[in-house]
Amino acid sequence: IYSTFISPWSDTQTPPGLNVEPGYYLPPCYRSVEVSPPAHQRMRTFSDEILFYVFYCMPRDVAQEAAAQELYNRNWRYHKELGLWLTKEVDENGKPVQSFRRTSADNVDRGVYIFFDPTSWQKVKREWSLTWDAIEERNPSPQQNL
């Protein structure tokens, strides 16, 4: 048996002179105090697909709300009845052809929209008659201009 081993059933403390510090090395990265930015600030760097993943896979979480706000800032709108995100048709650079706003006086707007389908995990383009009451409205984030 090892010469400094004390029985697990021993009632005595460590014998005098046997105070041995364990030899370990703490990497410098563990001593760093740098704090990563909050999740809502990092959302701006994520792709649309990652934002959709966060939105659909983290329900009732702060990250879901941050992802929804960032999608809104990127001209995506949430259709409350369908439970899908949609945006206006985009050009070859990926920018929306028009911003999301009412183009007619009535409550229905017909046009080409891109829907994100969470079951197939694809963006699907289709012609759609949009009822403005079915779209969730929220204020743009003040961080959008940063």
mmCIF file of C-alpha atoms in Angstrom:
data_model
loop_
_atom_site.group_PDB
_atom_site.id
_atom_site.type_symbol
_atom_site.label_atom_id
_atom_site.label_comp_id
_atom_site.label_asym_id
_atom_site.label_seq_id
_atom_site.Cartn_x
_atom_site.Cartn_y
_atom_site.Cartn_z
ATOM 1 C CA ILE A 1 0.000 0.000 0.000
ATOM 2 C CA TYR A 2 1.075 3.549 -0.696
ATOM 3 C CA SER A 3 3.071 4.944 2.231
ATOM 4 C CA THR A 4 0.901 8.048 2.742
ATOM 5 C CA PHE A 5 -2.454 6.338 2.331
ATOM 6 C CA ILE A 6 -4.844 6.863 5.206
ATOM 7 C CA SER A 7 -7.658 4.446 5.707
ATOM 8 C CA PRO A 8 -11.100 5.682 4.585
ATOM 9 C CA TRP A 9 -12.374 4.538 7.975
ATOM 10 C CA SER A 10 -9.814 6.573 9.889
ATOM 11 C CA ASP A 11 -11.197 9.064 12.415
ATOM 12 C CA THR A 12 -8.021 11.122 12.435
ATOM 13 C CA GLN A 13 -7.262 14.064 10.211
ATOM 14 C CA THR A 14 -4.343 14.146 7.830
ATOM 15 C CA PRO A 15 -1.133 13.370 9.704
ATOM 16 C CA PRO A 16 1.070 16.405 10.406
ATOM 17 C CA GLY A 17 3.464 17.232 7.597
ATOM 18 C CA LEU A 18 1.303 15.510 4.982
ATOM 19 C CA ASN A 19 -0.445 18.665 3.677
ATOM 20 C CA VAL A 20 0.178 18.068 0.025
ATOM 21 C CA GLU A 21 -1.171 20.484 -2.598
ATOM 22 C CA PRO A 22 -2.363 18.713 -5.705
ATOM 23 C CA GLY A 23 -0.177 19.452 -8.700
ATOM 24 C CA TYR A 24 -2.316 20.994 -11.419
ATOM 25 C CA TYR A 25 -1.919 23.555 -14.164
ATOM 26 C CA LEU A 26 -4.569 26.201 -14.797
ATOM 27 C CA PRO A 27 -4.505 27.324 -18.446
ATOM 28 C CA PRO A 28 -4.387 31.104 -18.982
ATOM 29 C CA CYS A 29 -7.688 31.042 -20.884
ATOM 30 C CA TYR A 30 -9.458 30.188 -17.617
ATOM 31 C CA ARG A 31 -8.009 33.276 -15.957
ATOM 32 C CA SER A 32 -9.354 35.559 -18.692
ATOM 33 C CA VAL A 33 -12.141 37.848 -17.560
ATOM 34 C CA GLU A 34 -13.355 38.813 -21.036
ATOM 35 C CA VAL A 35 -17.097 38.591 -21.228
ATOM 36 C CA SER A 36 -18.760 37.589 -24.467
ATOM 37 C CA PRO A 37 -21.451 39.984 -25.718
ATOM 38 C CA PRO A 38 -25.065 39.230 -24.812
ATOM 39 C CA ALA A 39 -26.993 36.906 -27.123
ATOM 40 C CA HIS A 40 -29.191 39.668 -28.546
ATOM 41 C CA GLN A 41 -26.078 41.486 -29.780
ATOM 42 C CA ARG A 42 -24.589 38.365 -31.354
ATOM 43 C CA MET A 43 -27.830 37.652 -33.245
ATOM 44 C CA ARG A 44 -26.839 40.260 -35.843
ATOM 45 C CA THR A 45 -23.944 38.045 -36.956
ATOM 46 C CA PHE A 46 -26.058 34.906 -37.488
ATOM 47 C CA SER A 47 -27.497 33.747 -40.802
ATOM 48 C CA ASP A 48 -31.248 33.614 -41.356
ATOM 49 C CA GLU A 49 -31.229 29.826 -41.012
ATOM 50 C CA ILE A 50 -29.608 29.986 -37.571
ATOM 51 C CA LEU A 51 -32.118 32.615 -36.486
ATOM 52 C CA PHE A 52 -34.964 30.362 -37.648
ATOM 53 C CA TYR A 53 -33.419 27.471 -35.718
ATOM 54 C CA VAL A 54 -33.254 29.577 -32.558
ATOM 55 C CA PHE A 55 -36.819 30.802 -33.053
ATOM 56 C CA TYR A 56 -38.408 27.386 -33.647
ATOM 57 C CA CYS A 57 -36.223 25.249 -31.353
ATOM 58 C CA MET A 58 -35.987 27.467 -28.270
ATOM 59 C CA PRO A 59 -39.596 28.290 -27.416
ATOM 60 C CA ARG A 60 -40.317 30.642 -24.500
ATOM 61 C CA ASP A 61 -36.658 31.592 -24.242
ATOM 62 C CA VAL A 62 -34.983 34.992 -24.289
ATOM 63 C CA ALA A 63 -33.033 33.812 -27.348
ATOM 64 C CA GLN A 64 -36.295 33.178 -29.208
ATOM 65 C CA GLU A 65 -37.363 36.780 -28.651
ATOM 66 C CA ALA A 66 -33.936 38.077 -29.722
ATOM 67 C CA ALA A 67 -34.051 35.932 -32.889
ATOM 68 C CA ALA A 68 -37.569 37.191 -33.690
ATOM 69 C CA GLN A 69 -36.435 40.807 -33.295
ATOM 70 C CA GLU A 70 -33.433 40.257 -35.553
ATOM 71 C CA LEU A 71 -35.592 38.554 -38.208
ATOM 72 C CA TYR A 72 -37.970 41.522 -38.025
ATOM 73 C CA ASN A 73 -35.010 43.879 -38.507
ATOM 74 C CA ARG A 74 -34.069 41.874 -41.621
ATOM 75 C CA ASN A 75 -37.519 42.484 -43.167
ATOM 76 C CA TRP A 76 -39.050 39.125 -42.182
ATOM 77 C CA ARG A 77 -42.578 39.180 -40.743
ATOM 78 C CA TYR A 78 -44.346 36.516 -38.674
ATOM 79 C CA HIS A 79 -47.707 35.295 -39.948
ATOM 80 C CA LYS A 80 -49.742 34.631 -36.794
ATOM 81 C CA GLU A 81 -52.295 32.319 -38.418
ATOM 82 C CA LEU A 82 -49.842 30.172 -40.395
ATOM 83 C CA GLY A 83 -47.064 30.259 -37.792
ATOM 84 C CA LEU A 84 -44.533 30.989 -40.547
ATOM 85 C CA TRP A 85 -42.061 33.753 -41.311
ATOM 86 C CA LEU A 86 -42.353 35.527 -44.662
ATOM 87 C CA THR A 87 -40.647 38.337 -46.521
ATOM 88 C CA LYS A 88 -41.002 40.133 -49.825
ATOM 89 C CA GLU A 89 -39.377 38.754 -52.949
ATOM 90 C CA VAL A 90 -35.601 39.336 -53.014
ATOM 91 C CA ASP A 91 -33.297 40.384 -55.850
ATOM 92 C CA GLU A 92 -30.116 38.552 -56.955
ATOM 93 C CA ASN A 93 -28.149 40.167 -54.096
ATOM 94 C CA GLY A 94 -30.557 38.799 -51.488
ATOM 95 C CA LYS A 95 -32.033 42.210 -50.688
ATOM 96 C CA PRO A 96 -35.834 42.616 -50.591
ATOM 97 C CA VAL A 97 -37.324 44.147 -53.737
ATOM 98 C CA GLN A 98 -39.574 46.280 -51.508
ATOM 99 C CA SER A 99 -39.698 46.899 -47.823
ATOM 100 C CA PHE A 100 -42.573 45.420 -45.872
ATOM 101 C CA ARG A 101 -45.405 47.966 -45.830
ATOM 102 C CA ARG A 102 -48.974 48.236 -46.956
ATOM 103 C CA THR A 103 -49.175 48.995 -50.640
ATOM 104 C CA SER A 104 -52.954 49.176 -50.922
ATOM 105 C CA ALA A 105 -55.674 50.930 -48.949
ATOM 106 C CA ASP A 106 -57.539 47.736 -48.178
ATOM 107 C CA ASN A 107 -56.458 45.068 -45.733
ATOM 108 C CA VAL A 108 -55.210 42.601 -48.396
ATOM 109 C CA ASP A 109 -52.014 42.815 -50.413
ATOM 110 C CA ARG A 110 -51.243 40.392 -53.246
ATOM 111 C CA GLY A 111 -47.667 39.708 -54.278
ATOM 112 C CA VAL A 112 -44.779 37.274 -54.383
ATOM 113 C CA TYR A 113 -43.540 36.354 -50.928
ATOM 114 C CA ILE A 114 -40.847 34.057 -49.620
ATOM 115 C CA PHE A 115 -41.979 31.836 -46.753
ATOM 116 C CA PHE A 116 -39.652 29.931 -44.466
ATOM 117 C CA ASP A 117 -41.057 26.410 -44.100
ATOM 118 C CA PRO A 118 -39.797 24.839 -40.837
ATOM 119 C CA THR A 119 -40.893 21.323 -41.851
ATOM 120 C CA SER A 120 -38.699 21.224 -44.976
ATOM 121 C CA TRP A 121 -36.274 23.864 -43.606
ATOM 122 C CA GLN A 122 -36.360 25.801 -46.887
ATOM 123 C CA LYS A 123 -37.317 29.200 -48.171
ATOM 124 C CA VAL A 124 -40.293 28.745 -50.489
ATOM 125 C CA LYS A 125 -41.368 31.407 -52.989
ATOM 126 C CA ARG A 126 -45.075 31.692 -53.773
ATOM 127 C CA GLU A 127 -47.704 34.196 -54.791
ATOM 128 C CA TRP A 128 -49.866 35.065 -51.820
ATOM 129 C CA SER A 129 -52.741 37.297 -50.791
ATOM 130 C CA LEU A 130 -51.551 38.744 -47.524
ATOM 131 C CA THR A 131 -54.038 39.893 -44.911
ATOM 132 C CA TRP A 132 -52.307 42.586 -42.869
ATOM 133 C CA ASP A 133 -54.166 41.670 -39.692
ATOM 134 C CA ALA A 134 -52.462 38.265 -39.733
ATOM 135 C CA ILE A 135 -48.979 39.813 -39.549
ATOM 136 C CA GLU A 136 -47.424 40.412 -36.152
ATOM 137 C CA GLU A 137 -46.373 44.016 -35.771
ATOM 138 C CA ARG A 138 -43.417 45.054 -33.665
ATOM 139 C CA ASN A 139 -41.179 48.082 -33.482
ATOM 140 C CA PRO A 140 -37.818 47.954 -35.200
ATOM 141 C CA SER A 141 -34.908 47.567 -32.842
ATOM 142 C CA PRO A 142 -32.851 50.714 -32.200
ATOM 143 C CA GLN A 143 -29.759 48.535 -32.725
ATOM 144 C CA GLN A 144 -30.685 48.138 -36.401
ATOM 145 C CA ASN A 145 -28.783 51.285 -37.341
ATOM 146 C CA LEU A 146 -25.622 50.333 -35.469
#
